[in-house]
Tab-separated table of C-alpha atoms in Angstrom:
chain	number	residue	atom	x	y	z
V	1	MET	CA	10.562	70.364	79.397
V	2	LYS	CA	13.571	69.490	81.512
V	3	ASN	CA	11.806	66.460	82.924
V	4	ASN	CA	10.998	65.159	79.400
V	5	TYR	CA	14.663	65.334	78.365
V	6	ILE	CA	15.672	63.435	81.477
V	7	VAL	CA	13.118	60.646	80.810
V	8	SER	CA	14.272	60.290	77.205
V	9	ALA	CA	17.913	60.055	78.225
V	10	LEU	CA	17.154	57.374	80.787
V	11	ALA	CA	15.181	55.317	78.218
V	12	ILE	CA	18.039	55.429	75.712
V	13	ALA	CA	20.564	54.403	78.347
V	14	LEU	CA	18.354	51.482	79.380
V	15	LEU	CA	18.109	50.181	75.805
V	16	VAL	CA	21.885	50.364	75.287
V	17	TRP	CA	22.526	48.522	78.554
V	18	THR	CA	20.026	45.763	77.614
V	19	GLY	CA	21.654	45.168	74.202
V	20	CYS	CA	25.106	44.930	75.674
V	21	THR	CA	24.140	42.458	78.369
V	22	SER	CA	22.164	40.024	76.092
V	23	SER	CA	23.965	36.694	75.521
V	24	VAL	CA	24.966	35.574	71.970
V	25	PRO	CA	23.984	31.911	71.100
V	26	LYS	CA	26.933	29.554	70.970
V	27	THR	CA	25.819	28.100	67.605
V	28	ALA	CA	25.852	31.463	65.821
V	29	LYS	CA	28.424	31.791	63.049
V	30	ALA	CA	29.352	34.420	60.569
V	31	GLY	CA	27.220	34.493	57.382
V	32	HIS	CA	23.872	32.770	56.550
V	33	ARG	CA	22.765	29.582	58.239
V	34	GLU	CA	22.764	26.446	55.943
V	35	TRP	CA	19.838	24.027	56.196
V	36	ALA	CA	20.199	20.313	55.347
V	37	ALA	CA	18.010	19.202	52.327
V	38	ASP	CA	15.352	16.555	52.918
V	39	SER	CA	16.232	13.680	50.560
V	40	SER	CA	12.690	12.306	50.691
V	41	ILE	CA	11.317	15.183	48.594
V	42	LEU	CA	14.061	15.348	45.973
V	43	PRO	CA	12.134	13.153	43.464
V	44	LEU	CA	9.185	15.532	43.764
V	45	THR	CA	11.289	18.447	42.549
V	46	ARG	CA	11.975	16.960	39.083
V	47	PRO	CA	9.882	18.227	36.117
V	48	VAL	CA	6.615	16.371	35.578
V	49	ASN	CA	7.523	15.600	31.968
V	50	GLU	CA	10.653	13.705	33.043
V	51	GLN	CA	9.309	11.657	35.960
V	52	VAL	CA	5.901	10.579	37.185
V	53	MET	CA	5.171	9.786	40.803
V	54	ALA	CA	2.580	7.008	40.990
V	55	THR	CA	1.676	3.896	42.921
V	56	ILE	CA	0.631	1.925	39.807
V	57	PRO	CA	1.867	-1.700	39.910
V	58	ALA	CA	5.153	-2.498	38.145
V	59	ILE	CA	5.735	-5.578	36.009
V	60	THR	CA	8.734	-7.234	34.353
V	61	ALA	CA	9.029	-8.347	30.723
V	62	ASP	CA	8.879	-12.016	29.767
V	63	SER	CA	11.344	-13.691	27.422
V	64	GLY	CA	11.721	-17.023	25.683
V	65	THR	CA	10.403	-18.749	22.566
V	66	ARG	CA	6.775	-18.105	21.721
V	67	ILE	CA	4.440	-19.238	18.968
V	68	TYR	CA	1.585	-16.962	17.951
V	69	ALA	CA	-0.993	-17.283	15.181
V	70	SER	CA	-0.745	-14.092	13.146
V	71	GLU	CA	-3.749	-12.985	11.110
V	72	VAL	CA	-3.326	-11.172	7.791
V	73	ARG	CA	-5.814	-9.879	5.255
V	74	GLY	CA	-6.009	-10.914	1.619
V	75	ILE	CA	-8.122	-10.982	-1.512
V	76	MET	CA	-8.954	-13.444	-4.268
V	77	THR	CA	-7.671	-12.395	-7.671
V	78	TYR	CA	-6.726	-13.774	-11.092
V	79	ASP	CA	-3.847	-16.112	-11.811
V	80	THR	CA	-1.816	-14.105	-14.295
V	81	ARG	CA	0.201	-17.218	-15.220
V	82	ASN	CA	-2.833	-18.685	-17.024
V	83	GLN	CA	-3.817	-16.137	-19.623
V	84	THR	CA	-4.244	-15.917	-23.370
V	85	SER	CA	-4.271	-12.944	-25.699
V	86	ILE	CA	-6.587	-12.032	-28.560
V	87	ALA	CA	-5.194	-10.164	-31.568
V	88	SER	CA	-6.658	-9.131	-34.879
V	89	ARG	CA	-5.137	-11.131	-37.715
V	90	VAL	CA	-6.111	-8.468	-40.230
V	91	GLY	CA	-5.805	-4.727	-40.239
V	92	GLY	CA	-9.015	-2.767	-40.570
V	93	ARG	CA	-11.874	-0.985	-38.861
V	94	ILE	CA	-13.905	-2.345	-35.931
V	95	GLU	CA	-17.477	-2.629	-37.135
V	96	GLN	CA	-18.979	-4.272	-34.054
V	97	LEU	CA	-17.617	-4.716	-30.511
V	98	ARG	CA	-19.304	-7.088	-28.088
V	99	ILE	CA	-17.087	-6.330	-25.041
V	100	LYS	CA	-18.360	-3.426	-22.954
V	101	TYR	CA	-16.221	-3.466	-19.808
V	102	ASN	CA	-12.977	-4.957	-18.522
V	103	TYR	CA	-13.047	-8.338	-16.749
V	104	GLN	CA	-16.296	-9.257	-18.459
V	105	PRO	CA	-16.839	-13.048	-18.334
V	106	VAL	CA	-16.566	-14.785	-21.710
V	107	LYS	CA	-16.835	-18.336	-23.005
V	108	LYS	CA	-14.701	-20.134	-25.523
V	109	GLY	CA	-16.012	-19.487	-29.040
V	110	GLN	CA	-17.944	-16.349	-28.025
V	111	LEU	CA	-17.951	-13.525	-30.576
V	112	ILE	CA	-15.695	-10.688	-29.435
V	113	MET	CA	-15.826	-8.257	-32.358
V	114	GLU	CA	-16.124	-7.956	-36.144
V	115	VAL	CA	-13.493	-6.217	-38.255
V	116	TYR	CA	-13.855	-4.823	-41.776
V	117	SER	CA	-10.656	-5.272	-43.766
V	118	PRO	CA	-10.226	-3.896	-47.312
V	119	ASP	CA	-7.287	-6.249	-47.890
V	120	LEU	CA	-9.339	-9.251	-46.861
V	121	ALA	CA	-12.234	-8.196	-49.105
V	122	ALA	CA	-9.850	-7.878	-52.042
V	123	ALA	CA	-8.373	-11.327	-51.309
V	124	GLN	CA	-11.883	-12.834	-51.340
V	125	ARG	CA	-12.586	-11.298	-54.740
V	126	GLU	CA	-9.368	-12.878	-56.014
V	127	LEU	CA	-10.501	-16.209	-54.551
V	128	LEU	CA	-13.800	-16.075	-56.444
V	129	TYR	CA	-11.998	-15.061	-59.637
V	130	VAL	CA	-9.462	-17.881	-59.309
V	131	ALA	CA	-12.215	-20.390	-58.594
V	132	GLN	CA	-13.958	-19.494	-61.840
V	133	ASN	CA	-10.980	-18.947	-64.157
V	134	SER	CA	-7.888	-20.728	-62.710
V	135	PRO	CA	-8.869	-23.638	-60.461
V	136	ALA	CA	-5.204	-24.746	-60.316
V	137	LEU	CA	-4.369	-21.656	-58.250
V	138	LEU	CA	-7.240	-22.196	-55.811
V	139	PRO	CA	-5.087	-23.782	-53.012
V	140	GLN	CA	-2.746	-20.764	-53.000
V	141	ALA	CA	-5.693	-18.356	-52.847
V	142	LYS	CA	-7.176	-20.253	-49.882
V	143	GLN	CA	-3.824	-20.241	-48.107
V	144	ARG	CA	-3.567	-16.474	-48.500
V	145	LEU	CA	-6.987	-16.005	-46.923
V	146	GLN	CA	-6.051	-18.265	-44.033
V	147	LEU	CA	-2.906	-16.228	-43.431
V	148	LEU	CA	-5.061	-13.109	-43.357
V	149	GLY	CA	-7.156	-14.599	-40.567
V	150	MET	CA	-10.101	-16.322	-42.232
V	151	GLN	CA	-11.170	-19.721	-40.998
V	152	PRO	CA	-11.503	-22.686	-43.431
V	153	ALA	CA	-15.247	-22.780	-42.796
V	154	GLN	CA	-15.553	-19.128	-43.784
V	155	ILE	CA	-13.561	-19.706	-46.982
V	156	THR	CA	-15.845	-22.594	-47.870
V	157	GLN	CA	-18.866	-20.350	-47.244
V	158	VAL	CA	-17.497	-17.688	-49.615
V	159	LEU	CA	-16.932	-20.282	-52.359
V	160	ALA	CA	-20.394	-21.804	-51.864
V	161	THR	CA	-22.380	-18.568	-51.780
V	162	GLY	CA	-20.173	-16.384	-53.958
V	163	ASN	CA	-20.680	-13.531	-51.501
V	164	ILE	CA	-17.804	-11.647	-49.911
V	165	LEU	CA	-17.624	-11.509	-46.102
V	166	TYR	CA	-16.893	-7.875	-45.405
V	167	ARG	CA	-16.865	-8.409	-41.650
V	168	VAL	CA	-14.354	-10.847	-40.231
V	169	PRO	CA	-15.424	-12.151	-36.795
V	170	VAL	CA	-12.952	-12.532	-33.913
V	171	TYR	CA	-13.831	-15.214	-31.343
V	172	SER	CA	-12.697	-15.938	-27.791
V	173	ASN	CA	-10.153	-18.750	-27.564
V	174	SER	CA	-10.727	-19.579	-23.888
V	175	ASP	CA	-13.107	-19.309	-20.942
V	176	GLY	CA	-12.379	-16.625	-18.366
V	177	TYR	CA	-12.451	-12.891	-17.820
V	178	ILE	CA	-11.481	-10.583	-20.666
V	179	SER	CA	-9.672	-7.295	-20.325
V	180	GLU	CA	-7.976	-4.808	-22.580
V	181	THR	CA	-4.244	-5.225	-22.946
V	182	ALA	CA	-3.674	-1.666	-21.748
V	183	ALA	CA	-5.787	-2.218	-18.624
V	184	ALA	CA	-3.384	-3.924	-16.224
V	185	LEU	CA	-4.437	-5.251	-12.845
V	186	PRO	CA	-4.832	-2.192	-10.569
V	187	ALA	CA	-2.006	-1.601	-8.127
V	188	ALA	CA	-3.762	0.686	-5.674
V	189	PRO	CA	-4.129	-0.822	-2.197
V	190	ALA	CA	-7.398	-0.999	-0.386
V	191	ALA	CA	-7.999	0.719	2.914
V	192	THR	CA	-5.637	-0.429	5.627
V	193	ALA	CA	-7.030	-2.025	8.754
V	194	SER	CA	-5.615	-0.626	11.970
V	195	ALA	CA	-5.117	-2.853	14.968
V	196	VAL	CA	-7.018	-1.624	18.016
V	197	PRO	CA	-4.907	-1.667	21.187
V	198	ALA	CA	-6.134	-3.853	23.998
V	199	GLY	CA	-7.184	-2.400	27.315
V	200	ASP	CA	-9.565	0.297	28.446
V	201	GLY	CA	-10.475	3.516	26.716
V	202	MET	CA	-7.451	5.361	28.113
V	203	GLY	CA	-5.141	2.963	26.306
V	204	SER	CA	-5.465	4.991	23.126
V	205	MET	CA	-3.951	8.102	24.738
V	206	GLY	CA	-0.466	6.769	24.148
V	207	GLY	CA	-0.975	6.827	20.365
V	208	ALA	CA	-2.707	4.679	17.817
V	209	ALA	CA	-1.441	1.216	17.001
V	210	PRO	CA	0.431	0.920	13.722
V	211	ALA	CA	-1.594	0.102	10.673
V	212	SER	CA	-1.345	-3.312	9.172
V	213	ALA	CA	-0.162	-3.896	5.649
V	214	PRO	CA	-2.561	-2.847	2.912
V	215	THR	CA	-4.259	-5.458	0.792
V	216	ALA	CA	-4.508	-5.391	-2.972
V	217	SER	CA	-7.887	-4.277	-4.243
V	218	ALA	CA	-10.062	-6.251	-6.632
V	219	PRO	CA	-9.760	-5.394	-10.348
V	220	ALA	CA	-12.283	-2.740	-11.297
V	221	ALA	CA	-14.828	-3.438	-14.036
V	222	SER	CA	-14.093	-0.216	-15.922
V	223	PRO	CA	-15.446	0.457	-19.434
V	224	VAL	CA	-13.185	-0.546	-22.306
V	225	LEU	CA	-11.431	2.232	-24.165
V	226	LEU	CA	-11.679	0.438	-27.500
V	227	ARG	CA	-14.593	1.755	-29.562
V	228	GLU	CA	-16.411	0.821	-32.735
V	229	GLY	CA	-14.983	2.690	-35.698
V	230	GLN	CA	-11.389	2.524	-34.505
V	231	TYR	CA	-8.725	0.998	-36.743
V	232	VAL	CA	-6.530	-1.889	-35.667
V	233	ALA	CA	-3.338	-3.257	-37.167
V	234	ALA	CA	-2.729	-6.849	-38.157
V	235	GLY	CA	-1.324	-8.811	-35.228
V	236	GLN	CA	-2.081	-6.049	-32.715
V	237	PRO	CA	-2.907	-7.535	-29.251
V	238	LEU	CA	-6.284	-6.182	-28.210
V	239	PHE	CA	-7.508	-8.270	-25.271
V	240	ILE	CA	-6.204	-10.609	-22.568
V	241	ILE	CA	-8.329	-13.433	-21.181
V	242	TYR	CA	-7.564	-14.533	-17.630
V	243	GLN	CA	-8.595	-18.150	-17.411
V	244	ASP	CA	-10.828	-18.952	-14.456
V	245	GLN	CA	-9.731	-22.538	-13.854
V	246	HIS	CA	-7.134	-21.302	-11.357
V	247	LEU	CA	-7.197	-18.374	-8.949
V	248	VAL	CA	-4.703	-16.713	-6.610
V	249	ALA	CA	-5.205	-15.700	-2.980
V	250	GLU	CA	-2.958	-12.697	-2.253
V	251	PHE	CA	-2.120	-11.899	1.372
V	252	SER	CA	-0.305	-8.778	2.561
V	253	PHE	CA	2.274	-9.173	5.327
V	254	PRO	CA	3.719	-6.219	7.263
V	255	PRO	CA	7.515	-5.845	7.448
V	256	GLN	CA	7.613	-7.412	10.941
V	257	LEU	CA	6.226	-10.690	9.562
V	258	ALA	CA	7.727	-10.593	6.076
V	259	ALA	CA	11.080	-11.945	7.243
V	260	ARG	CA	9.381	-14.999	8.815
V	261	ILE	CA	7.511	-16.312	5.749
V	262	LYS	CA	8.859	-18.336	2.854
V	263	SER	CA	7.654	-20.287	-0.154
V	264	GLY	CA	6.054	-23.614	0.684
V	265	GLN	CA	4.868	-22.495	4.115
V	266	SER	CA	1.345	-23.595	5.047
V	267	LEU	CA	-1.437	-21.350	6.248
V	268	LEU	CA	-5.164	-21.463	6.960
V	269	PHE	CA	-7.567	-18.969	5.433
V	270	TYR	CA	-11.288	-18.400	5.143
V	271	PRO	CA	-13.654	-15.895	3.470
V	272	ASP	CA	-14.592	-12.951	5.628
V	273	ASN	CA	-18.284	-13.719	5.199
V	274	ASP	CA	-17.936	-17.359	6.324
V	275	SER	CA	-15.381	-18.074	9.025
V	276	LYS	CA	-16.376	-21.751	9.095
V	277	ALA	CA	-15.269	-22.359	5.482
V	278	MET	CA	-11.638	-22.891	6.487
V	279	GLN	CA	-9.203	-23.769	3.681
V	280	THR	CA	-5.547	-24.807	3.675
V	281	GLY	CA	-2.944	-23.600	1.246
V	282	ARG	CA	0.769	-23.246	0.627
V	283	ILE	CA	2.589	-20.062	-0.238
V	284	GLY	CA	3.758	-20.345	-3.831
V	285	LEU	CA	5.457	-16.974	-4.249
V	286	VAL	CA	6.685	-14.189	-1.954
V	287	VAL	CA	6.939	-10.755	-3.583
V	288	PRO	CA	8.304	-7.626	-1.858
V	289	VAL	CA	6.204	-4.582	-2.757
V	290	PHE	CA	6.725	-0.842	-2.342
V	291	ARG	CA	3.460	0.885	-3.189
V	292	ASN	CA	2.151	4.370	-2.433
V	293	GLY	CA	4.951	4.980	0.053
V	294	GLU	CA	4.283	1.752	1.979
V	295	ASN	CA	6.605	-1.219	2.197
V	296	PHE	CA	5.040	-4.664	2.595
V	297	THR	CA	5.184	-8.198	1.196
V	298	LEU	CA	2.649	-10.085	-0.908
V	299	ALA	CA	2.359	-13.839	-0.479
V	300	ARG	CA	0.480	-15.691	-3.229
V	301	VAL	CA	-1.360	-18.961	-2.704
V	302	TYR	CA	-2.321	-20.681	-5.980
V	303	LEU	CA	-5.708	-22.395	-5.880
V	304	ASP	CA	-8.212	-24.205	-8.045
V	305	ARG	CA	-11.470	-22.516	-8.886
V	306	GLN	CA	-13.534	-24.251	-6.179
V	307	HIS	CA	-16.224	-21.917	-4.799
V	308	PHE	CA	-14.250	-18.666	-4.545
V	309	ARG	CA	-15.130	-15.438	-6.332
V	310	ILE	CA	-12.884	-12.772	-7.791
V	311	GLY	CA	-12.525	-9.899	-5.335
V	312	GLN	CA	-13.587	-11.951	-2.328
V	313	LEU	CA	-11.957	-10.761	0.910
V	314	LEU	CA	-10.003	-13.332	2.896
V	315	THR	CA	-8.402	-13.692	6.314
V	316	ALA	CA	-5.422	-15.994	6.849
V	317	SER	CA	-3.963	-17.374	10.075
V	318	MET	CA	-0.367	-18.576	10.166
V	319	PRO	CA	1.659	-19.794	13.179
V	320	VAL	CA	4.911	-17.883	13.644
V	321	MET	CA	7.726	-18.699	16.086
V	322	TYR	CA	9.541	-15.863	17.879
V	323	THR	CA	12.825	-16.586	19.641
V	324	ASP	CA	14.165	-13.083	20.312
V	325	GLY	CA	13.071	-10.002	22.222
V	326	TRP	CA	11.004	-9.465	25.349
V	327	TRP	CA	7.228	-9.451	25.691
V	328	LEU	CA	5.015	-6.950	27.485
V	329	PRO	CA	1.249	-6.383	27.578
V	330	LYS	CA	0.177	-3.903	24.923
V	331	LYS	CA	-1.160	-1.485	27.514
V	332	ALA	CA	2.282	-1.276	29.151
V	333	VAL	CA	3.723	0.370	26.026
V	334	GLY	CA	2.816	3.943	25.112
V	335	ARG	CA	3.187	5.626	21.740
V	336	LEU	CA	4.184	9.271	21.403
V	337	GLY	CA	3.795	9.897	17.696
V	338	ASN	CA	6.544	7.892	16.004
V	339	THR	CA	8.224	7.047	19.326
V	340	THR	CA	7.420	4.084	21.563
V	341	VAL	CA	8.098	4.354	25.293
V	342	VAL	CA	7.738	2.418	28.508
V	343	PHE	CA	7.818	3.867	32.009
V	344	ARG	CA	10.741	2.404	33.927
V	345	LYS	CA	10.478	2.348	37.708
V	346	GLU	CA	13.148	4.270	39.650
V	347	LYS	CA	12.638	4.253	43.432
V	348	ASN	CA	9.148	5.700	43.954
V	349	GLY	CA	8.688	7.139	40.473
V	350	TYR	CA	8.564	6.183	36.801
V	351	VAL	CA	10.836	7.551	34.085
V	352	PRO	CA	9.951	7.295	30.344
V	353	GLU	CA	12.394	5.247	28.258
V	354	VAL	CA	12.401	4.920	24.466
V	355	VAL	CA	12.153	1.321	23.242
V	356	GLN	CA	12.054	-0.413	19.885
V	357	THR	CA	9.056	-2.674	19.336
V	358	GLY	CA	8.420	-5.569	16.978
V	359	VAL	CA	5.257	-7.523	16.217
V	360	GLU	CA	1.987	-7.451	18.108
V	361	ALA	CA	0.322	-10.782	18.836
V	362	GLU	CA	-2.921	-11.172	20.749
V	363	ASP	CA	-2.570	-8.911	23.827
V	364	LYS	CA	1.257	-8.904	23.790
V	365	ILE	CA	3.837	-6.721	22.065
V	366	GLN	CA	7.433	-7.647	21.279
V	367	VAL	CA	10.132	-5.289	22.584
V	368	MET	CA	13.533	-5.506	20.893
V	369	THR	CA	15.273	-3.210	23.396
V	370	PRO	CA	17.081	-5.181	26.163
V	371	ILE	CA	14.715	-4.566	29.109
V	372	GLY	CA	15.237	-7.862	30.918
V	373	GLY	CA	16.070	-6.280	34.285
V	374	TRP	CA	13.605	-3.421	34.127
V	375	GLN	CA	10.437	-2.905	36.116
V	376	VAL	CA	7.917	-0.989	34.043
V	377	ALA	CA	4.460	0.429	34.681
V	378	SER	CA	1.686	-2.050	33.952
V	379	ASN	CA	-0.403	0.588	32.133
V	380	ALA	CA	1.420	3.423	30.384
V	381	ALA	CA	-1.777	5.310	29.545
V	382	TYR	CA	-2.404	6.162	33.207
V	383	LEU	CA	0.918	8.036	33.341
V	384	VAL	CA	0.409	10.181	30.249
V	385	ASP	CA	-1.785	13.243	30.142
V	386	SER	CA	-3.497	13.741	26.793
V	387	GLU	CA	-1.806	17.137	26.343
V	388	SER	CA	1.612	16.372	27.848
V	389	PHE	CA	4.977	16.479	26.096
V	390	ILE	CA	7.033	13.637	27.507
V	391	LYS	CA	10.797	14.122	27.659
V	392	THR	CA	12.258	10.707	26.895
V	393	ASN	CA	15.618	9.186	27.635
V	394	ASN	CA	17.314	8.427	24.311
V	395	SER	CA	20.383	6.765	25.771
V	396	TRP	CA	19.573	3.380	24.197
V	397	LYS	CA	20.574	2.866	20.570
V	398	GLY	CA	19.588	0.093	18.211
V	399	ASN	CA	23.184	-1.085	17.822
V	400	ASP	CA	23.379	-1.963	21.518
V	401	LEU	CA	21.569	-5.249	20.844
C-alpha cells in the first residue's frame, strides 16, 4: 500500500514539473486567433440566385443605325368606304326572303325579297279606279305609287293587266357581298402568332418570346336573323352591300412598330399560300386599336379587286430604320415572366440585370437600357435553371435614358 502511494505522488510531481517547464510560443496572444480570409473564394460564397460562376464567353452589345425588314400578318377584307344600303320603301310583311346568310354574294338587279303591303295594295286599287273613272287624276295616282316604292314598269303592268301586285319585290342595287345592317364586321382577333426565339432548345428556358399583334379575322358567314313573316317599316334599312370592286388589306402592327409607320409608307405583301405572288401597296390609314385587352395598330392598304379573296391571309414585309438602343443576340437575353434580364459579367461571375427591350428583328433584339460598356453572357439560357428564382438587380430605371 505504502509503495503505491509513493508512486502516485511521484507521478503527480513529475506532471506538475513538466507543465511548468514547457515554453509558451512567442506568437500566442490573449483570446482567439484570427485567420485572414482568402479573397479568391469570396465570389463563391454569394447565393446562387444572385451570381452565377461560369466560363461561358462574354459579348458586348452593338449600337448604331440599323435597317431591318419587319414581317407582320394581315388579312384581306371589305372596303367599308364603298357600300350601299337596301331599305324597304313600303311597310309590310316579308313574304319571301332570298338571302340566307350574311356576306352572301349578290349581283345588281338580283331579287332580295318580296314584301306584302296593305297600303300599297290599296293604292293600286285606287289607281285602277282612277284609270276607269277619272283619267285626269291618273298622273297623281301613279306618283303616289312611285313614292310608295313601285317601279314605273310595275305600275304599267298593273294598268295593263288590271291585277293588283300584292308582293312588292326589292332588288339589289349593286354587285358585292350583302349583310344585315345589324351584323357589323366582327371585331374578334384571330389567334396570335408567337415568335419563336432563335438558338437551341435551352433558349426557351428563359421565357417565351412575346406574342405578335393579333390580326383581324375574316367576316363570318352567319345566318341572317331576318325571317319570312316579319314586319318591316317604310324606309327601314335592312341590308348593306359591300361592293367588291375594291378591297382592303389590314395588317396588325405591335406597339414596338406602331410608332414607326405612317400613311403613305410603302410595303410588300404576299398571300400566305403563294410567297411568289409579291404585291406592293401604300398604307392609306393607320388606326390604333384596343381590343380584348390588347393594344395594337391596324394599317389599311386599299387595293383593287385583282385576284384576292375575302378572308385571305397575308404577310407583309416593311423596312424599318432603328437609330436608338443597343443590339444583342436573342439568346443573350433571358425572360423571367414579365421581366427581361441579361447576365452582366463581374470578375469571374455573372450577375443578372433587368433590362428594357424593344423590337426583335431576325436573330437580334433591341435593348433600350444603356448597356454600352457591359459584358454580358452570350447565352442566358445556360445560366438559368428551369426551376430557379433569379434575384435581379433593379437599380436601373426607365427614366435614366
